[in-house]
XYZ file of C-alpha atoms in Angstrom:
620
model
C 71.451 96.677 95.141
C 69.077 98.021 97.379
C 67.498 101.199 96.895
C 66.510 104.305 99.389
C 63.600 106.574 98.904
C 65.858 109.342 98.089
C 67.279 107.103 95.283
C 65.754 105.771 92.028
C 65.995 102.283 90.957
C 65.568 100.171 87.602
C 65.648 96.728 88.264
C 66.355 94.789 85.088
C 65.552 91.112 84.967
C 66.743 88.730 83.010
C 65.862 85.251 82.968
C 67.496 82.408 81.439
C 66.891 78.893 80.470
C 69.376 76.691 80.304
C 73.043 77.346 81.061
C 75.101 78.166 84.165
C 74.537 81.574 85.650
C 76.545 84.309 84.999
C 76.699 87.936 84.806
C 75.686 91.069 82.684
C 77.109 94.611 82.305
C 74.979 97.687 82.932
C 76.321 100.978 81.098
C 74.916 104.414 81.170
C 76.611 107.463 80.555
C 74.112 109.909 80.512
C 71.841 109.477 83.558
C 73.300 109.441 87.082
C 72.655 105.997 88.301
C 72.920 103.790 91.574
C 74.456 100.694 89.604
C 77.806 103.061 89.665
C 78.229 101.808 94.199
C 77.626 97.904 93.092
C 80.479 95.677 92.329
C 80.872 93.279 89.498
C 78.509 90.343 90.574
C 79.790 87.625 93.583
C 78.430 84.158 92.912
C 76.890 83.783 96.481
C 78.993 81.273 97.669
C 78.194 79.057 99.291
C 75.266 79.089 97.476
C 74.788 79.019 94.136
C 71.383 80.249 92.244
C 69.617 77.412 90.459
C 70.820 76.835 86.921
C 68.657 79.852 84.291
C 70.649 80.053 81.332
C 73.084 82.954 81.566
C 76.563 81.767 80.758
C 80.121 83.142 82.128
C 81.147 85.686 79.636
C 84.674 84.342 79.090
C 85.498 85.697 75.025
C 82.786 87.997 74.612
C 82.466 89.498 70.949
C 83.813 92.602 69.906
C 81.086 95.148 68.381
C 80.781 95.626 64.906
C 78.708 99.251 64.356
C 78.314 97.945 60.900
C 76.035 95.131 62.074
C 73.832 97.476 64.547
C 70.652 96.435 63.959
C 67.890 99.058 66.228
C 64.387 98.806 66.795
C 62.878 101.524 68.615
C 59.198 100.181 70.748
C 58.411 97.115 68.600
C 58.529 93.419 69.321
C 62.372 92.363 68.764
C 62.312 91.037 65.244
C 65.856 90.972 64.795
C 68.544 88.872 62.657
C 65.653 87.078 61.191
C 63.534 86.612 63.976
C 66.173 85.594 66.563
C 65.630 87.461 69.358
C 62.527 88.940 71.343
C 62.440 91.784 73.461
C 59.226 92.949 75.535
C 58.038 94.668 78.593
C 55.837 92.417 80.509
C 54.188 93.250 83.825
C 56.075 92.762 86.979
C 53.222 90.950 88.171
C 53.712 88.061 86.275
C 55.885 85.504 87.623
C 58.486 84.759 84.422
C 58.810 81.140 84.210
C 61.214 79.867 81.218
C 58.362 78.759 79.234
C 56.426 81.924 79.004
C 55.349 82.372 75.206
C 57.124 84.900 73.578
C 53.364 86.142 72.720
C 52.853 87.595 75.964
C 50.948 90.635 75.996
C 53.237 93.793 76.433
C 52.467 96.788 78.819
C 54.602 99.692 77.868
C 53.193 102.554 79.938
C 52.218 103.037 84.225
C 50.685 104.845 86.372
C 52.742 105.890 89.486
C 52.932 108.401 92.313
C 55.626 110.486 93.813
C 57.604 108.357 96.288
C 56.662 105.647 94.506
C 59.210 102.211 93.861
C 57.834 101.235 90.201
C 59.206 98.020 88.958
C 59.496 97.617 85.344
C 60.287 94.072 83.838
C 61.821 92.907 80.622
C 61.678 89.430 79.075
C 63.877 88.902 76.115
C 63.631 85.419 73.807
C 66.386 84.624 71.862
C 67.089 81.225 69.590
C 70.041 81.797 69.097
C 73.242 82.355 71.643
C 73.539 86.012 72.459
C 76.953 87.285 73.843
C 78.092 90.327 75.883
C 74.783 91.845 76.449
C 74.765 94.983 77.650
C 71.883 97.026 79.321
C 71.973 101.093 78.606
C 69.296 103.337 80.507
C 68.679 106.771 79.273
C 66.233 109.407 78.955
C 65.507 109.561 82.432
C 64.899 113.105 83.742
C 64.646 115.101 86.987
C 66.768 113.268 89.824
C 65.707 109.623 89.609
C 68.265 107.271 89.569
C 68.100 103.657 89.269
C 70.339 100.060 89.676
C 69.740 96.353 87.405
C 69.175 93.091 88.748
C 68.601 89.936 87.543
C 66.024 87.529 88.653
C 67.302 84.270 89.647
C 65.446 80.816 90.027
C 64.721 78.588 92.572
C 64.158 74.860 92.251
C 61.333 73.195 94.551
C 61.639 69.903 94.643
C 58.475 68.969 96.503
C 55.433 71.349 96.322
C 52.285 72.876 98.303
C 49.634 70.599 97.659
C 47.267 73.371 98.727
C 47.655 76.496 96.335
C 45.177 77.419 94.355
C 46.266 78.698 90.795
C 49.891 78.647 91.477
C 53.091 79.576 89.059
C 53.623 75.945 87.682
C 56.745 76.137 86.027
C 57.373 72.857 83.239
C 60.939 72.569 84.647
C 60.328 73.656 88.295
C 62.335 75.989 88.235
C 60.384 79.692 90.385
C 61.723 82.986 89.884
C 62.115 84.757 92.849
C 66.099 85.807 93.962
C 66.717 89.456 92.479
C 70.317 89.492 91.704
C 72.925 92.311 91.840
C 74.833 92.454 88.422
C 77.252 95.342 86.709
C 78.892 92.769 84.016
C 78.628 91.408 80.887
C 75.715 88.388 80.168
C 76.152 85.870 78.079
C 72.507 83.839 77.227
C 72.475 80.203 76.362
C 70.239 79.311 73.146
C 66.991 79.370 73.434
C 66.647 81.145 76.899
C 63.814 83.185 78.283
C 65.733 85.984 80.250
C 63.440 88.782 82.531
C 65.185 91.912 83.696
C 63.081 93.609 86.155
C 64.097 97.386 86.270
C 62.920 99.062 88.744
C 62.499 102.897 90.010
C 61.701 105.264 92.721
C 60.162 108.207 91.677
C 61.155 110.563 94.577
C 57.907 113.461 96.064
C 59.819 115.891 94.383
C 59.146 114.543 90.535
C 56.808 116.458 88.284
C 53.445 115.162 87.116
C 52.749 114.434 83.970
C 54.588 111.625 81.088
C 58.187 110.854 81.342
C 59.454 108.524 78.825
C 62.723 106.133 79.606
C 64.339 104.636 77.339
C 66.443 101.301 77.739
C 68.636 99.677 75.090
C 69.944 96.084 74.725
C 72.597 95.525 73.157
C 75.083 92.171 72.231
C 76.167 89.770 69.477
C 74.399 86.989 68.587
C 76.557 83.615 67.729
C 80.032 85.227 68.117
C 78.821 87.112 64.692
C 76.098 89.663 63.933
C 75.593 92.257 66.812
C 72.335 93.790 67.631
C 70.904 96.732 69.475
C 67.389 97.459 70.261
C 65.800 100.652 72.183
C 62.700 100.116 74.167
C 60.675 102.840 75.509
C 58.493 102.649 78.651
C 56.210 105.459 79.873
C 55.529 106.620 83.463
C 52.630 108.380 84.065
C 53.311 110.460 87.379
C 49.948 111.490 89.191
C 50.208 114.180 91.788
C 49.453 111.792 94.908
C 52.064 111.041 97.186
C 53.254 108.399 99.092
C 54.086 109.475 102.555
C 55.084 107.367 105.579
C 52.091 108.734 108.039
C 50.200 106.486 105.900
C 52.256 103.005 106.060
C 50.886 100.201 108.240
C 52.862 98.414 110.414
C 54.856 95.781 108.506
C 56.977 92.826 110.216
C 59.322 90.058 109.087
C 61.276 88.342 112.102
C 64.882 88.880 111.802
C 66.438 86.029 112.920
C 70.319 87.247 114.132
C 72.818 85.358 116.230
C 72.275 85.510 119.952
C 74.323 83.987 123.163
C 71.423 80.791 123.324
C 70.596 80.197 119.622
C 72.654 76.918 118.786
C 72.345 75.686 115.419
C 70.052 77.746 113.773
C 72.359 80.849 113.514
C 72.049 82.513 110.426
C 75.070 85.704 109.947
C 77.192 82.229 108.878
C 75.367 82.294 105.665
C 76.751 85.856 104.675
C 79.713 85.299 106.427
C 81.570 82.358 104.026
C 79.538 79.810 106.331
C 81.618 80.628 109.288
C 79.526 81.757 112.149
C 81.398 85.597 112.827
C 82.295 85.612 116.852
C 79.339 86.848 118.760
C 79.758 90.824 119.053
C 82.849 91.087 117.458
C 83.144 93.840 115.145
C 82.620 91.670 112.090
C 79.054 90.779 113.844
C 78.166 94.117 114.173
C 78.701 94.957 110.535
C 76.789 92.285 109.295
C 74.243 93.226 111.638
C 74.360 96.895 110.192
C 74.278 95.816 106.844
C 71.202 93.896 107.909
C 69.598 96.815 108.972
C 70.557 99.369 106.126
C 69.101 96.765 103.696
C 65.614 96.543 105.994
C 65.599 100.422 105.418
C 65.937 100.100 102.016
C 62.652 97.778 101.997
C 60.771 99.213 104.078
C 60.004 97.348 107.179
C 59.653 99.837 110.487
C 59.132 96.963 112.774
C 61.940 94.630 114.203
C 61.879 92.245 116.614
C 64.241 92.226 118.632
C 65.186 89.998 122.285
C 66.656 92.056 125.064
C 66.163 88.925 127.398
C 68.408 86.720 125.693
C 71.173 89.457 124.387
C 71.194 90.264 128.236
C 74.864 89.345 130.137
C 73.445 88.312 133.354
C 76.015 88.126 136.539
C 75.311 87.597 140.834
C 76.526 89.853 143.537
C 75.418 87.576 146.257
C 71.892 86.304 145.680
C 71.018 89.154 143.944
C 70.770 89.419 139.888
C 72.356 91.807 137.764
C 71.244 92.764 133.936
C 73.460 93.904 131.675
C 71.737 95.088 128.496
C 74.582 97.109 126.923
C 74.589 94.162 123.985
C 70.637 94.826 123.477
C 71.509 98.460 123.475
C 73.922 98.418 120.841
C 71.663 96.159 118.598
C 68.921 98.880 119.244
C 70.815 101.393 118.435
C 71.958 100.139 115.071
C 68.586 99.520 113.717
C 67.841 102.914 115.415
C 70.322 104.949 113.162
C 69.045 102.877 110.466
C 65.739 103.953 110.524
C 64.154 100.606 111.077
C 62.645 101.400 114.362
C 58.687 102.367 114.048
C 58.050 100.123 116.736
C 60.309 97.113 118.487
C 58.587 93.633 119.107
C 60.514 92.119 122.205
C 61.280 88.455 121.690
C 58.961 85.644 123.237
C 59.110 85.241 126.818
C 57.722 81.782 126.903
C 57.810 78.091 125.138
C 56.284 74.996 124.737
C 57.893 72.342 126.248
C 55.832 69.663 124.380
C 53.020 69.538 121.487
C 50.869 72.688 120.045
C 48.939 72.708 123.091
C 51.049 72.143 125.327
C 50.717 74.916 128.592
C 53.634 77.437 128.165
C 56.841 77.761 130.262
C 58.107 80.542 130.888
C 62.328 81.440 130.433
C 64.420 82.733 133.572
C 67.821 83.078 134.823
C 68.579 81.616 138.170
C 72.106 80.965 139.836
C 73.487 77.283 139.294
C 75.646 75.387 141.371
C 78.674 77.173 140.477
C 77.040 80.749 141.101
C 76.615 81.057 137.505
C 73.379 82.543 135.645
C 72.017 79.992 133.717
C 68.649 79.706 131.370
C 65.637 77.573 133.140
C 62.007 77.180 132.431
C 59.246 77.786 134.826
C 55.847 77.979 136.045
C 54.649 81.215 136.110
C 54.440 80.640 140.199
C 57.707 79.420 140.748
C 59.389 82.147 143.254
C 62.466 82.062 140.809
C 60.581 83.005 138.104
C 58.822 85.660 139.387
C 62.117 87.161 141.018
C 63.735 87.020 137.721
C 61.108 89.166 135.899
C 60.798 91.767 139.054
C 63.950 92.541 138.084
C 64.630 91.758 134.687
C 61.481 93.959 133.456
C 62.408 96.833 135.898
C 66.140 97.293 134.185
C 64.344 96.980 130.258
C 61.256 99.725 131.984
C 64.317 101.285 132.646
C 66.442 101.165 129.773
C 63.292 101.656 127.620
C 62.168 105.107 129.329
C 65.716 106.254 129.158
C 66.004 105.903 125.595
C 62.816 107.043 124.480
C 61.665 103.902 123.316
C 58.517 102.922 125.938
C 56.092 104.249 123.820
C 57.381 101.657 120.225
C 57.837 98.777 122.796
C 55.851 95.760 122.364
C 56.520 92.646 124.357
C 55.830 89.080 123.132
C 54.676 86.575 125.544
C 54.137 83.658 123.181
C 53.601 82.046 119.929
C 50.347 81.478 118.888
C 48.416 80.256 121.693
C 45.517 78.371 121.036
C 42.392 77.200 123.642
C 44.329 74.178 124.875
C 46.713 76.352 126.036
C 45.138 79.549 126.435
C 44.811 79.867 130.674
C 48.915 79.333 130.975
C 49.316 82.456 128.471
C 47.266 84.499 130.629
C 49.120 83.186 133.743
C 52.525 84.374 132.103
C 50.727 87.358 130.936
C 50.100 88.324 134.601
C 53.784 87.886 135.499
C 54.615 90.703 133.248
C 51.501 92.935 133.594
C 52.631 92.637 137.902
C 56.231 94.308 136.956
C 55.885 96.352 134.034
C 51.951 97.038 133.841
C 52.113 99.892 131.290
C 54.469 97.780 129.103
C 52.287 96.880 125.709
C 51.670 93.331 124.030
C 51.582 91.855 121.120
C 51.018 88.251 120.005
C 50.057 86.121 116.708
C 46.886 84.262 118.036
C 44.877 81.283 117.195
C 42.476 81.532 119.967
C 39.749 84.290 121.218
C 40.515 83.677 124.834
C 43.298 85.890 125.132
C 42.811 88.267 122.752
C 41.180 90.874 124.601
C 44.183 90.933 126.881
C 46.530 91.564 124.396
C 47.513 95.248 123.695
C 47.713 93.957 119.717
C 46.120 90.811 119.227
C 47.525 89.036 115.764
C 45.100 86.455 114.651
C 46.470 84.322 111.351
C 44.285 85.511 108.195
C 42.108 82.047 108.091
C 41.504 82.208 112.226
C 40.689 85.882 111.638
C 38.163 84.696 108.311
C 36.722 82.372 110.738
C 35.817 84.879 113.492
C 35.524 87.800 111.576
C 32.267 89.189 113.616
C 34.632 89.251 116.716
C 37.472 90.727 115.390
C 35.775 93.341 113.909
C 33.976 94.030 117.024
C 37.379 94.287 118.756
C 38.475 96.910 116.275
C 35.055 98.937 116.184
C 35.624 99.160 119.997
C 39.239 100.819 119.860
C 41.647 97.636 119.883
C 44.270 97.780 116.868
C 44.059 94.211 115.130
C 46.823 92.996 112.980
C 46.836 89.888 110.648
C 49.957 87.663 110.550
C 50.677 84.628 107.871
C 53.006 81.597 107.929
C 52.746 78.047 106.306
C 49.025 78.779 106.661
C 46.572 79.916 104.782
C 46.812 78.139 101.387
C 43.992 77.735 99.508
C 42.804 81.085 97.705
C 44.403 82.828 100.909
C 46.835 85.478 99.998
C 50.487 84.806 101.421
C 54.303 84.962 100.346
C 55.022 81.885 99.143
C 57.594 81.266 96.078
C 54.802 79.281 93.814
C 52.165 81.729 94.532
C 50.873 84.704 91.877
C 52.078 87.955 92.541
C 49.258 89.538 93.137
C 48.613 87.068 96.255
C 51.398 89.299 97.983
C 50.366 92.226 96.862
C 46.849 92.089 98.078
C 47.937 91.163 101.314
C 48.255 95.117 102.219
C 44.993 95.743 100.558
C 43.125 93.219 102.855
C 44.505 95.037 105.678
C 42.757 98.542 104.688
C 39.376 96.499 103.915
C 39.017 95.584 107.392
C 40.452 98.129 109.041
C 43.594 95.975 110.238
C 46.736 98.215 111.337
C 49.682 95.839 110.513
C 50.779 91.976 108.938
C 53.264 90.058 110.562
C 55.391 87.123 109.115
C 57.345 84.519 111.486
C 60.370 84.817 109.012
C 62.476 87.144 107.340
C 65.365 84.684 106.978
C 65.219 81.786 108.470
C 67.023 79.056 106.021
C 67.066 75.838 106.735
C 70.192 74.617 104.354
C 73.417 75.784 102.926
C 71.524 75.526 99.198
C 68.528 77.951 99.447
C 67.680 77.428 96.026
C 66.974 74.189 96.004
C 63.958 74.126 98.321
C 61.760 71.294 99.012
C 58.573 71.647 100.706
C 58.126 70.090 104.095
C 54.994 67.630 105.090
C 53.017 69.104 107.850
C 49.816 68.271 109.671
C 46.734 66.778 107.597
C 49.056 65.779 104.888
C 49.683 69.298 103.487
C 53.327 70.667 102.829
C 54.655 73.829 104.090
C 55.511 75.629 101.000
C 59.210 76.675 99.825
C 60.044 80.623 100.872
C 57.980 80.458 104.106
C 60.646 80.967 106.129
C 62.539 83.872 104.394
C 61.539 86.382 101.625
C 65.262 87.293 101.383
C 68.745 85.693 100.151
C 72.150 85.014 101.395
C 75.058 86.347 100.272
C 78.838 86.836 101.426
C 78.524 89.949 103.150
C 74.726 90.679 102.494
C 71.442 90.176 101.586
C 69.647 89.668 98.437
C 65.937 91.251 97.960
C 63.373 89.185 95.868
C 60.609 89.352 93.597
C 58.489 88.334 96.474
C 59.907 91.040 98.460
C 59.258 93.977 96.072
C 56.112 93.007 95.031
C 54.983 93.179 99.177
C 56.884 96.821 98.987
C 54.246 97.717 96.241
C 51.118 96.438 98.173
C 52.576 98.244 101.574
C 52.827 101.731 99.222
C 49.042 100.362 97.615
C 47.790 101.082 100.948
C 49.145 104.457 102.359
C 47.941 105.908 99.049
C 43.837 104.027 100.365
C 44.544 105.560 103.413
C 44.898 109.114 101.552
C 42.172 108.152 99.697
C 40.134 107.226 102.294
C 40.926 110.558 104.061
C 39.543 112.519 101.249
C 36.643 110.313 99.247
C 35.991 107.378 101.523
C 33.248 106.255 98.772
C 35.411 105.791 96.298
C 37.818 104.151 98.182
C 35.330 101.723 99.783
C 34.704 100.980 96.220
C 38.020 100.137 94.723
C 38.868 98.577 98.057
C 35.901 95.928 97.445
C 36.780 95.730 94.131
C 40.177 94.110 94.243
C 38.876 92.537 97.783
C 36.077 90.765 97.818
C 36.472 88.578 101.060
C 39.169 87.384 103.042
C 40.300 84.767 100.772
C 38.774 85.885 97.282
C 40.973 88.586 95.366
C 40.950 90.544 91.886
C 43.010 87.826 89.753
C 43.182 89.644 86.302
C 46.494 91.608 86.561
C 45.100 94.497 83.912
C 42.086 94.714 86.159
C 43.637 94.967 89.281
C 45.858 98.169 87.138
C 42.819 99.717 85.635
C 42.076 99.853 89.645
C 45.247 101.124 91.048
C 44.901 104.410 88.210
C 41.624 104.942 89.334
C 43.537 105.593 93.112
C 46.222 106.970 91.991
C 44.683 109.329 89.794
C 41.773 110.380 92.286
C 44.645 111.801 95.053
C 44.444 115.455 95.233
C-alpha cells in the first residue's frame, strides 16, 4: 500500500523459494497502522508474480502458547536450528540463495520526513505455517503498512552490466506486494519482508526502538515466535520539498490515437475501460494518488492528442476540456511541480531520420484527422497558430504557464538535428515564451532548448560542454533508458541497488537539476514477470524493467524495490542540497566520496552508510 508523507510505513518483505505465492497476515494491536485501509491480498490477475515459495494458507495451524518459543535480537535459532530470522540491508537485492550468514544491520540513521525501509530475511528448513507479522513499540505518530517482495523471472539477460544481482534460479526481486493475510512458506525458502517507515518532521531526535515479532507453526506442529528489535536513529535534519530535484517517469495513459499499446487494460481485468468514462477517470486518479505517494512532481502529459478537434467552415476548433480534466486530477493530487507536454514530432523512418511534425487538417469528409508534416507545409503551420494559442490560453488561465514544458522530440541526434530546430521554430513563432524540454543525444540543439536532457553516457562524453552550459545559467537534466550499462548507474531489475540510488547523488555532483526516464509503465505483455530482455543495436540487450519501475494490478499499481530505493536517493539529495547550503566543504566531500565520476560509484553498501550518517548527522 502506498504511503503519504503524513503517514508511516513498514514494509515487510518476505521472500520465498519454492512454492506458489500466497499471502501473509499482518496484526498489530497496539500501534495505529496503515495496513488497517489494505484488503486481504488480490492475486494480480491477469498476472501472476513469478513462483517464490509462499504457499496458499488453506488449514493453517492453530497456536499452541505452550510451544512459544521467543528470541528477543539474536539470530533465529529456533526448534533446533530450523528457522532464521535477520535484518539485512534494504540495499541488498534478496535473491533465494542468499546465505543465511549474511551480515545483520540492526540500527539507522534517518531524518525527519524521511521513508526508511527496513528489510527482513527469514530461512527456514522446515515448512512454516500461518505466519504472522506483529509491529510494536513504535512511538510518536508514525504509522506503517507490510509488503512482500515478489520475483521476477528474466529469461534473457543484459549482456552489459557490470556486477549485476545474478540470481542461481533467475529469479530478481523487485514487485513489492500488498498483503494483510496469513503466509504459509514452502521448505527451505528464503523469504525478505521489507518494512518500511516514514518518519514524519514532527518526530523527536534521538533512539527509537521498534520492535517486530514473527510468529507461526512449523510442520503443522511446534509453533514459534521470535521478537526482533531494530533501532532508528533520528537526526535533527529534515527533509523538505524546496530541496527535491525534478524527478520524471513517463506515464503512459490511454489517449484517443494510442492503438495497441494502451495500458489502464492491465488494471482493468485486461479490458481496455471506455475512453473518459468514469471508470477511466478513476483509474487515472488512482494513478495519480499512487505517483503522490512516490514522489514524482513531474508528469507528462499530451494536450495535443487528448484535444477533440471539430471545423466551423475552414476554420479549426480545440477543445481541451479532456486535457483539462486530466490536469486537473494530477493537480488535486499533488503531482504537478511541473507538466512535460507530449512530443510534437516523429520519425517517420530510422534514428536519424529528419522529424515530422503531427497536425490536424480537415479530410474529405470535413473531419479532423491526424497528418504529418514538414515544418513548412501551410497546414502545419496553421494548425499550431492555433492549436498553441488555445493551450497559451488554457495554460495562463489556469496558472500553469510558468510549470509548462513542451516536448518537441525524442532524442535528436546530429543526423537529424537541423529538422528539430526547424520544428522548434514553428513553436517558438506561436508561443515564444512557452519553455522546452528534450532528452538529447546531440550538442546542436541544446543551446536552444529551455532544458536540454542529455542521456548520462552522452553527457560523460561531453562533460566540458555541459558543464559550461550550466556554469552559464542553463538548467541541465540527465535522463536514462536501455542505455548506459556498463558501470553506469540506471533502474534496471538485475542491477545493485545502490546503482539507483546514486543516480540522485550524481545529479548534485554536477550540479544537474532533474533525471528523466522514458517509462513509468510501459509493459509490453500480459505476464510482466516473466521478462526477457530484448536484442538491440551492437548485439547488446535492453534489460528487463526498462520500461516500467511499477506493477499492474486490478484496480492499481504496485510500487517496487526499484522504485523505493530511487525514493531514497531523491530524499539523499534534498538533504546535499541542505548540506550544501550550510557546509559546502563537507558536502563536496561526501558528494565525491560516493561519486567519483560519471560512471564509477561507492559499491560497499556499509560505506556508502557510514557516508549518509556523516550527512545526516552534520544538518543543523
Amino acid at each position: 500500500m502506498p504511503y503519504n508523507k503524513s503517514r508511516a510505513v513498514i514494509i515487510i518483505v518476505l521472500v520465498a523459494m519454492v512454492a506458489a505465492i500466497g499471502c501473509y497476515s499482518v496484526t498489530n494491536n497496539n500501534v495505529k497502522s496503515l495496513v488497517k485501509d489494505t484488503v486481504q491480498e488480490e492475486k494480480p490477475q491477469p498476472f501472476l508474480a513469478a513462483n517464490d515459495g509462499v504457499v496458499a494458507d488453506k488449514n493453517p495451524a492453530e497456536k499452541n502458547a505452550k510451544n512459544d518459543i521467543v528470541a528477543k535480537n539474536s539470530e533465529a535459532k529456533l526448534a533446533d536450528n530450523n528457522v532464521t530470522i535477520k535484518s539485512i540491508d534494504p540495499l541488498i537485492k534478496v535473491t533465494h540463495d542468499l546465505p543465511s550468514s549474511s551480515t545483520e544491520t540492526n540500527s539507522y540513521d534517518v531524518a525527519r520526513n524521511d521513508d526508511v525501509n527496513v528489510q527482513f530475511v527469514i530461512w527456514n528448513n522446515e515448512p512454516v505455517s500461518n505466519l504472522n507479522v506483529t509491529v510494536g513499540n513504535i512511538a510518536g505518530n508514525i504509522e506503517y503498512a507490510i509488503k512482500r517482495v515478489g520475483y521476477v523471472s528474466i529469461k534473457q539477460k543484459a549482456n552489459a552490466i557490470d556486477n549485476p544481482v545474478n540470481p542461481s534460479d533467475g529469479k530478481y526481486p523487485d514487485p513489492l506486494i500488498d498483503v494483510t493475510s496469513s503466509l504459509n512458506l514452502a521448505q527451505n525458502s528464503v523469504t525478505p519482508i521489507w518494512v518500511s517507515l516514514h518518519i514524519p518532521s514532527t518526530a523527536s531526535t534521538g533512539t527509537l526502538s521498534i520492535s517486530v515479532k514473527f510468529s507461526g507453526g512449523l510442520a503443522g506442529k511446534q509453533q514459534f515466535s521470535e521478537e526482533k528489535n531494530i533501532t532508528l536513529n533520528i537526526h535533527n535534519a529534515i527533509i523538505s520539498s524546496a530541496n527535491y530535484p525534478w524527478y520524471a517517469n513517463w506515464l503512459f495513459i490511454d489517449i484517443p490515437t494510442m492503438g495497441s499499446t494502451k495500458k489502464l487494460k492491465f488494471l482493468n481485468n485486461n479490458n481496455d475501460p471506455t475512453l473518459f468514462s468514469d471508470s477511466y477517470w478513476k483509474l487515472t486518479n488512482d494513478i495519480a494518488s499512487f505517483m503522490h505517494n512516490e514522489d514524482q512532481n513531474v508528469i507528462m502529459i499530451d494536450p495535443a492528442k487528448l484535444a477533440s478537434y471539430s471545423y466551423q467552415g475552414d476554420n479549426l476548433v480545440v477543445d481541451l476540456s479532456a486535457f483539462d480534466k486530466m490536469v486537473d486530477i494530477f493537480q488535486k493530487n499533488g503531482v504537478i511541480g511541473r507538466i512535460e507536454g507530449a512530443h510534437f514530432c516523429g520519425r517517420p523512418g530510422g534514428w536519424g531520420t529528419k522529424y515530422v511534425l503531427h497536425y490536424v487538417k480537415k479530410d474529405a469528409n470535413g473531419n479532423a484527422v491526424f497528418a504529418d508534416g514538414d515544418p513548412d507545409d501551410p497546414g502545419v503551420q496553421q494548425y499550431y497558430k492555433v492549436f498553441l494559442a488555445a493551450l497559451t490560453n488554457y495554460l495562463k488561465k489556469k496558472n500553469l504557464f510558468n510549470k509548462y514544458y513542451q516536448h518537441i522530440a525524442d532524442e535528436p541526434v546530429d543526423g537529424n538535428a537541423a529538422s528539430y530546430l526547424a520544428a522548434l521554430d514553428v513553436v517558438n513563432k506561436f508561443a515564444p515564451r512557452i519553455k522546452t524540454l528534450d532528452a538529447i543525444q546531440t550538442t546542436k540543439v541544446a543551446s536552444a532548448i529551455t532544458v536540454p536532457v542529455p542521456q548520462l553516457d552522452f553527457f560523460a562524453k561531453n562533460l566540458d560542454y555541459f558543464k559550461n552550459l550550466i556554469s552559464s545559467g542553463k538548467e541541465v537534466w540527465i535522463y536514462t533508458s536501455w542505455l548506459p550499462q556498463g558501470t553506469f548507474g540506471n533502474r534496471f531489475i538485475e542491477q545493485q541497488a545502490l546503482q539507483h540510488r546514486l543516480l540522485f547523488w550524481i545529479l548534485a555532483k554536477y550540479n544537474l537539476k532533474g533525471v528523466l526516464s522514458w517509462g513509468f509503465n510501459y509493459w509490453e505483455n500480459t505476464d510482466v514477470y516473466n521478462q526477457s530482455g530484448k536484442p538491440e543495436s551492437g548485439n547488446r540487450i535492453k534489460p528487463a524493467g526498462d520500461g516500467y519501475l511499477v506493477y499492474p494490478k486490478n484496480g492499481g499499481l504496485m510500487s517496487s524495490i526499484r522504485m523505493e530505493t530511487l525514493k531514497d536517493g531523491f530524499e539523499d539529495y534534498a538533504l546535499l542540497q541542505k548540506l550544501e547550503q550550510q557546509n559546502p566543504q563537507l558536502a563536496n566531500k561526501l558528494i565525491n566520496q560516493v561519486v567519483q565520476n560519471t560512471d564509477h560509484y561507492i559499491t560497499n553498501v556499509s560505506d556508502f552508510r557510514n557516508i549518509q550518517k556523516q550527512l545526516i548527522d552534520n544538518i543543523k
